[in-house]
Coordinates of C-alpha atoms and ligand atoms in Angstrom, one line a residue:
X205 CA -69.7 -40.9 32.0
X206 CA -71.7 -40.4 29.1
X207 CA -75.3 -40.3 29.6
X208 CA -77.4 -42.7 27.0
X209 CA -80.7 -41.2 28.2
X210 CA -82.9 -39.2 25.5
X211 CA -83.4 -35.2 27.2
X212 CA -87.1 -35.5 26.2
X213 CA -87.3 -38.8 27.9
X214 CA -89.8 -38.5 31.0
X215 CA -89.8 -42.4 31.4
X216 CA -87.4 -41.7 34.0
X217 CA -88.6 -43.1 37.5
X218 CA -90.9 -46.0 36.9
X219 CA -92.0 -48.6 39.8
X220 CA -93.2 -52.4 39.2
X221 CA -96.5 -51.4 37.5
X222 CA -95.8 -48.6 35.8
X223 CA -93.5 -48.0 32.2
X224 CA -91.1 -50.5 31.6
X225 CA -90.7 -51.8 35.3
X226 CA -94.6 -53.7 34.3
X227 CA -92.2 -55.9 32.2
X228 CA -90.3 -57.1 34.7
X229 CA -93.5 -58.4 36.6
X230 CA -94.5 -59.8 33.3
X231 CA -91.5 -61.7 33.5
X232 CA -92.2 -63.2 36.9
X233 CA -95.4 -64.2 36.1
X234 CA -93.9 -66.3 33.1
X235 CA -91.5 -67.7 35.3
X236 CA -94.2 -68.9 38.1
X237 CA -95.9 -70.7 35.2
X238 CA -92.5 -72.2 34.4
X239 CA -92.2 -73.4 38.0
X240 CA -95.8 -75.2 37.8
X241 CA -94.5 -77.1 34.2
X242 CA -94.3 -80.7 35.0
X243 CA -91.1 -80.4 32.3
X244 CA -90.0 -77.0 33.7
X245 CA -86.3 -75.8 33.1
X246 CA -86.3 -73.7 36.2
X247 CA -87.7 -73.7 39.6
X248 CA -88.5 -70.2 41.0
X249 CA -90.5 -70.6 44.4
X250 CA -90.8 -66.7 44.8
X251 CA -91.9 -65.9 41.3
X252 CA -95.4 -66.1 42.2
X253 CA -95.2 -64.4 45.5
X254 CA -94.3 -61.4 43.5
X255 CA -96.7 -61.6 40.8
X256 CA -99.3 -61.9 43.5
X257 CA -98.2 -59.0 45.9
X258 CA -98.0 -56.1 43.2
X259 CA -100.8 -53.7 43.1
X260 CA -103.2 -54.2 39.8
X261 CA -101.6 -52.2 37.1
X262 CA -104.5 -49.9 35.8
X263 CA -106.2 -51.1 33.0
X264 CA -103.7 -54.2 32.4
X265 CA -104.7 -57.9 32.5
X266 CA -101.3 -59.1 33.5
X267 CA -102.8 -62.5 33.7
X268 CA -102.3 -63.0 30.0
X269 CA -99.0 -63.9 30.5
X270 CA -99.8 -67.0 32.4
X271 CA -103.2 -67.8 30.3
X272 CA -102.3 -71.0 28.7
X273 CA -105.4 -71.1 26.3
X274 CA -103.2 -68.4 24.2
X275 CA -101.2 -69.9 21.5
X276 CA -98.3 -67.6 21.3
X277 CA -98.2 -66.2 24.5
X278 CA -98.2 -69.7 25.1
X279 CA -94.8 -69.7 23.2
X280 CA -93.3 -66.9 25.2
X281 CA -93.7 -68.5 28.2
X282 CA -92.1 -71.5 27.3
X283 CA -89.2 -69.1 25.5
X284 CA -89.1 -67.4 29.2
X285 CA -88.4 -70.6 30.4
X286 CA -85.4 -71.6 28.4
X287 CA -83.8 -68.0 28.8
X288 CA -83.8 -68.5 32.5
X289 CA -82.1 -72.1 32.4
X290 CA -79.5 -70.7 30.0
X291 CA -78.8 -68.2 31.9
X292 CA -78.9 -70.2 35.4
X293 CA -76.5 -72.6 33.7
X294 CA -74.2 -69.7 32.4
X295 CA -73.7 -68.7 36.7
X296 CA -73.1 -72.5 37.4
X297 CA -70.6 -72.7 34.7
X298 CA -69.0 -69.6 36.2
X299 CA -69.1 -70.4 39.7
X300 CA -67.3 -73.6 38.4
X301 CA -64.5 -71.7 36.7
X302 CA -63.8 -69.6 40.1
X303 CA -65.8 -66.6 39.2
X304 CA -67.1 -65.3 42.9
X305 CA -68.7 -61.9 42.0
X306 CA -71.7 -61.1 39.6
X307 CA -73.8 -58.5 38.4
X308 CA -77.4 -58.8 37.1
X309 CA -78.1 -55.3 34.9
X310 CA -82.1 -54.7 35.0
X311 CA -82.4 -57.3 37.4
X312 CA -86.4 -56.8 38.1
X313 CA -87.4 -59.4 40.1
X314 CA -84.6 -61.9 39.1
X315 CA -84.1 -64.1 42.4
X316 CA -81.2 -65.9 41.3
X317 CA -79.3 -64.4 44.4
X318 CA -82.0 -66.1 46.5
X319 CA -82.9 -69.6 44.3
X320 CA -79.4 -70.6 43.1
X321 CA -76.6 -72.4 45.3
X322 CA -73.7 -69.9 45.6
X323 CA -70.2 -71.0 46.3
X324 CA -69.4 -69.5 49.8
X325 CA -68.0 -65.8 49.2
X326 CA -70.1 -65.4 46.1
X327 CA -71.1 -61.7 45.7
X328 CA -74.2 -60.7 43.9
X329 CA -74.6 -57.1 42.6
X330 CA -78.3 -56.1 41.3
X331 CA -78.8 -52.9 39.1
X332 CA -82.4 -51.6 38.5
X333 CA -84.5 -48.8 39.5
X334 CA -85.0 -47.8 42.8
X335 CA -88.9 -48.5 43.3
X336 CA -88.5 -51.6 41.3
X337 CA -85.3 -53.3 43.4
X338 CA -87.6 -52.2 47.0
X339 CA -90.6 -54.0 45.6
X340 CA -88.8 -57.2 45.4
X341 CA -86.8 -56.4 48.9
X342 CA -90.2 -56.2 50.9
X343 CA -91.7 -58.8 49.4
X344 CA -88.5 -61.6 49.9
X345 CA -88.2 -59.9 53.3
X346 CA -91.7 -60.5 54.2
X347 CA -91.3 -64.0 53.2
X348 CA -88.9 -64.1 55.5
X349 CA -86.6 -65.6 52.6
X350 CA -82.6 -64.7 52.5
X351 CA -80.0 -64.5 49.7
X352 CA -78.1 -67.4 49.5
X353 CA -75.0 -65.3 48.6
X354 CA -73.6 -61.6 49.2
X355 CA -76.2 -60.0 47.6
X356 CA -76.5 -56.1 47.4
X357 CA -79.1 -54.4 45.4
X358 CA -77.8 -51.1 43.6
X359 CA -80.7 -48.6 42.7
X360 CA -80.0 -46.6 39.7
X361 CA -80.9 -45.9 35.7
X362 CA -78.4 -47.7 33.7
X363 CA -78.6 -44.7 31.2
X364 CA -76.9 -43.0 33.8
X365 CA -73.7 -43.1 35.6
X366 CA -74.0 -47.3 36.9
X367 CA -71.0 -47.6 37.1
X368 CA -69.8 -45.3 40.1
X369 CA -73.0 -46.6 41.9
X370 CA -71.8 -49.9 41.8
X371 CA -67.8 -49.1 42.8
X372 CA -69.8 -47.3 45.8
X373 CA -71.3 -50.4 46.5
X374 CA -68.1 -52.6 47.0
X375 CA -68.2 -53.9 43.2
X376 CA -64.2 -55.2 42.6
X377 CA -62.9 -54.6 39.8
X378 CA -59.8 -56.6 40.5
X379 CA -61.6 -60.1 40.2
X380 CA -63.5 -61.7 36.8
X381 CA -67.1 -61.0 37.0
X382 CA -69.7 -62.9 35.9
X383 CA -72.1 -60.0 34.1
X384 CA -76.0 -60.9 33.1
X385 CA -78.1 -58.5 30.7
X386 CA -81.4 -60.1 30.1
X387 CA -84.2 -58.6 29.1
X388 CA -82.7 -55.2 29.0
X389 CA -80.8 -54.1 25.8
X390 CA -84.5 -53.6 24.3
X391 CA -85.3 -50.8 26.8
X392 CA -82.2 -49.0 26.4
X393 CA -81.1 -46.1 23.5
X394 CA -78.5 -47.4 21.1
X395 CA -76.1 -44.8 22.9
X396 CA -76.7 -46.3 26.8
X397 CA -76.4 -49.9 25.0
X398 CA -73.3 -49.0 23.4
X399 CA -72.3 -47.1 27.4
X400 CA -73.4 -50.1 29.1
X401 CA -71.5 -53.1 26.8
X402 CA -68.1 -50.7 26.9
X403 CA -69.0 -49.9 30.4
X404 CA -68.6 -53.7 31.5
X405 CA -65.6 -54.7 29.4
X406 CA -63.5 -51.8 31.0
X407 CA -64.8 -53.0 34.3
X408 CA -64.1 -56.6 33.2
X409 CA -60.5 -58.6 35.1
X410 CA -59.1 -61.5 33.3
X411 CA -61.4 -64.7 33.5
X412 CA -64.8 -62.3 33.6
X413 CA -67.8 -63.8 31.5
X414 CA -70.9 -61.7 30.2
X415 CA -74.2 -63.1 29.1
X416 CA -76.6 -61.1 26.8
X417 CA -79.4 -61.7 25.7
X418 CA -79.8 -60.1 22.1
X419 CA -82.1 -59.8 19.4
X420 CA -80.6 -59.1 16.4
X421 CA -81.7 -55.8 14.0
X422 CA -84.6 -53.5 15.0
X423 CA -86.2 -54.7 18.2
X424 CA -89.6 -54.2 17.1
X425 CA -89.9 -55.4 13.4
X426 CA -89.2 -59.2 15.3
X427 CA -92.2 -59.2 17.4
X428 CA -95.4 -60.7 16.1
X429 CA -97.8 -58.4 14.9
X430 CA -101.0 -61.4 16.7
X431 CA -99.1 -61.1 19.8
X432 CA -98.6 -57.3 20.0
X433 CA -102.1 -57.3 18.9
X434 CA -103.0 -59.9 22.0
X435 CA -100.6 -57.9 24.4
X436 CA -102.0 -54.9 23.5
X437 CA -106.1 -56.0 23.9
X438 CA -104.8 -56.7 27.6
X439 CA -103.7 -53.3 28.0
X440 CA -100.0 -54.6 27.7
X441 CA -98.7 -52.4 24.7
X442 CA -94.7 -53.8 24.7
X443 CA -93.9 -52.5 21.6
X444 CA -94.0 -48.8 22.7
X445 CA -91.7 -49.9 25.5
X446 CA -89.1 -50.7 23.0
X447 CA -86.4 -48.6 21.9
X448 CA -86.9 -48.5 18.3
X449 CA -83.0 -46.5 17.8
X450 CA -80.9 -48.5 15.1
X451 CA -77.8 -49.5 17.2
X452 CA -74.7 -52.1 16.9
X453 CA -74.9 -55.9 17.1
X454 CA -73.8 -56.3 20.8
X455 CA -71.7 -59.4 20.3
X456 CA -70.2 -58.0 17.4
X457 CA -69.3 -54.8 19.9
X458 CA -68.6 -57.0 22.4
X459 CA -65.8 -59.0 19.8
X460 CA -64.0 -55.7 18.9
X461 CA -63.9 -55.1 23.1
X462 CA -61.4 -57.8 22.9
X463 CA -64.0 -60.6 24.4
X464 CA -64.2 -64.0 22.5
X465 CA -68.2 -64.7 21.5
X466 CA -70.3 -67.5 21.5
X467 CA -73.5 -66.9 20.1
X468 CA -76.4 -69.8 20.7
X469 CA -79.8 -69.2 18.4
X470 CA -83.0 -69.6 20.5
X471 CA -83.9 -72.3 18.6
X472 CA -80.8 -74.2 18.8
X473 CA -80.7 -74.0 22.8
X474 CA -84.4 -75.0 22.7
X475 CA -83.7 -78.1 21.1
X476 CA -80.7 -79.0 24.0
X477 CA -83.5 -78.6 26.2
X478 CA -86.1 -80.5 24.6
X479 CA -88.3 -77.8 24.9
X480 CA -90.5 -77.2 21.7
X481 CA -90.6 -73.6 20.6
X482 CA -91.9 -74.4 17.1
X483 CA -94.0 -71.0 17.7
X484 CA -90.6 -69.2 18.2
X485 CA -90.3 -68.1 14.7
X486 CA -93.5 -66.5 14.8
X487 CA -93.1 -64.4 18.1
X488 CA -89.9 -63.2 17.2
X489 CA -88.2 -64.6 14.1
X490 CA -84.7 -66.1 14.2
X491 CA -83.6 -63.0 15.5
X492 CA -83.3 -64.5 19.3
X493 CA -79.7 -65.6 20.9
X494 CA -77.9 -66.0 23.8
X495 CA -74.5 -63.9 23.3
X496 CA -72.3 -65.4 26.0
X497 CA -68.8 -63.6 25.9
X498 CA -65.6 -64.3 27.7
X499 CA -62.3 -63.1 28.4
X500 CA -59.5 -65.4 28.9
X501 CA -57.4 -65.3 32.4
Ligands
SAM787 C1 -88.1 -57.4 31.0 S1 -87.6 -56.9 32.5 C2 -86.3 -58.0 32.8 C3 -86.0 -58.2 34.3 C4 -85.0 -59.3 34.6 N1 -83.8 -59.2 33.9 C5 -85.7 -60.6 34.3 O1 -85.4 -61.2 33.3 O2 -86.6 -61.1 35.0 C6 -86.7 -55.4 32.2 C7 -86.1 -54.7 33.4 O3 -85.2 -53.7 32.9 C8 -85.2 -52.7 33.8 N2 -84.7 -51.5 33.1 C9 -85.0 -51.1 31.8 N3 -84.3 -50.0 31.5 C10 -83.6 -49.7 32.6 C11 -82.8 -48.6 33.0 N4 -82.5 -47.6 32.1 N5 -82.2 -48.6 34.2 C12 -82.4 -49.6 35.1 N6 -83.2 -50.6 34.8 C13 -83.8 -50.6 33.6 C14 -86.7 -52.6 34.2 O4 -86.8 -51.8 35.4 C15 -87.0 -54.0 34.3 O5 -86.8 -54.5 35.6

């Protein structure tokens, strides 16, 4: 397979405080202030359990992105929240349609396969790097809390060959799949994006669906300067995390792959939720959607 990683990228092994993997306990923190919203959109008993059980990153305030008193950060919380219900809802709709396998790519400390009812056989496949998918493991295993489906971590760098990882670990290629990539296709190289989205149609049987979440353009020119600036006085600089590379609209790559795309602005699915992002256009423009692509049985 062809390898999307950069040869002078060093980035390579990263844990749950360290290079990008710090995002995904970013993410967990947003999504244990979610749970606490009297109008939340998700419930994720284990989010804060995580936060809580990492080691302090050196010379981060990861509190920040729970800190209420902050205006936009504020607004990427709430954003946080509705990215998790859409994508909750995308499983449920799914499971409903007879899908019985899925695979979260960059998973982090995503406990759908723990929080979510699963129809019985339901198979969970997690990709994400090794240190980061053990974090998780010992903390839910300390908790003494189990999956409520098949679930069956897969540690490896999705710039690298995924995809014989996850045949190894039982993935079937025979049956749809429901496929999640949230919060990832910033991270990647526009070559391990464009890998990864022809990666999963090949893999993909009649009836699969694939979620993306996808800002459109450059990744960086759409987040706000203030909030960089805030992120960044906490020692949280995101913008170098980003892959800057100039790379093709993944629905659109994901239409001439033969699937049929929906896209859903941020805004719009804000508004279905009566959750106001009225900040949105400031942290990110109206480059935000939910790509949710499906191929017909
Ligand atoms: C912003 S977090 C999102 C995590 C999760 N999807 C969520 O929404 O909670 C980004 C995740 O992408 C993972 N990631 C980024 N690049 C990756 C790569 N090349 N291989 C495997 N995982 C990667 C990181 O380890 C991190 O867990």
């Amino acid at each position: 397979m062809v390898s999307g990683r950069d040869e002078s990228d060093q980035n390579g092994a990263w844990d749950i405080v360290s290079g990008v993997g710090i995002t995904a306990l970013a993410v967990a923190g947003a999504r244990a202030a979610e749970t606490r919203r009297e109008d939340r959109l998700i419930a994720d008993p284990y989010a804060q359990h995580l936060f809580d059980a990492a080691p302090v990153p050196e010379g981060v305030s990861l509190q920040l992105v729970q800190d209420t008193s902050s205006e936009l950060m504020s607004v990427m919380a709430g954003y946080l929240g509705v990215r998790s219900r859409v994508f909750d809802d995308f499983f449920a709709r799914a499971a409903d349609n007879g899908v019985r396998q899925a695979v979260i790519l960059a998973s982090g400390l995503d406990t759908r396969a723990h929080r979510l009812d699963w129809p019985d056989g339901f198979r969970v496949f997690e990709i994400d790097q090794p240190k980061v998918l053990d974090f998780k493991e010992s903390v839910l295993d300390e908790l003494g809390v189990k999956p409520n489906c098949s679930w069956t971590p897969v540690a490896v760098d999705l710039r690298d060959d995924w995809e014989t990882a996850l045949r190894d670990a039982g993935f079937d290629q025979s049956v749809p799949t429901a496929w999640l990539a949230e919060g990832l296709l910033p991270y990647l190289p526009a070559r391990a994006q464009a890998t990864l989205l022809s990666t999963v149609s090949a893999l993909s049987a009649p009836g699969s669906q694939f979620a993306v979440e996808h800002l459109t353009g450059n990744q960086v020119e759409h987040v706000s300067p203030r909030l960089a600036e805030e992120a960044k006085n906490a020692g949280f600089d995101v913008t170098t995390l980003f892959n800057t590379e100039t790379r093709a609209d993944a629905g659109t790559t994901l239409a001439a792959e033969g699937w049929t795309v929906r896209r859903e602005l941020v805004g719009d699915a804000s508004v279905s939720l009566s959750r106001d992002l009225a900040g949105i256009g400031e942290v990110f423009g109206d480059a935000g959607q939910f790509v949710v692509a499906s191929r017909g049985r």
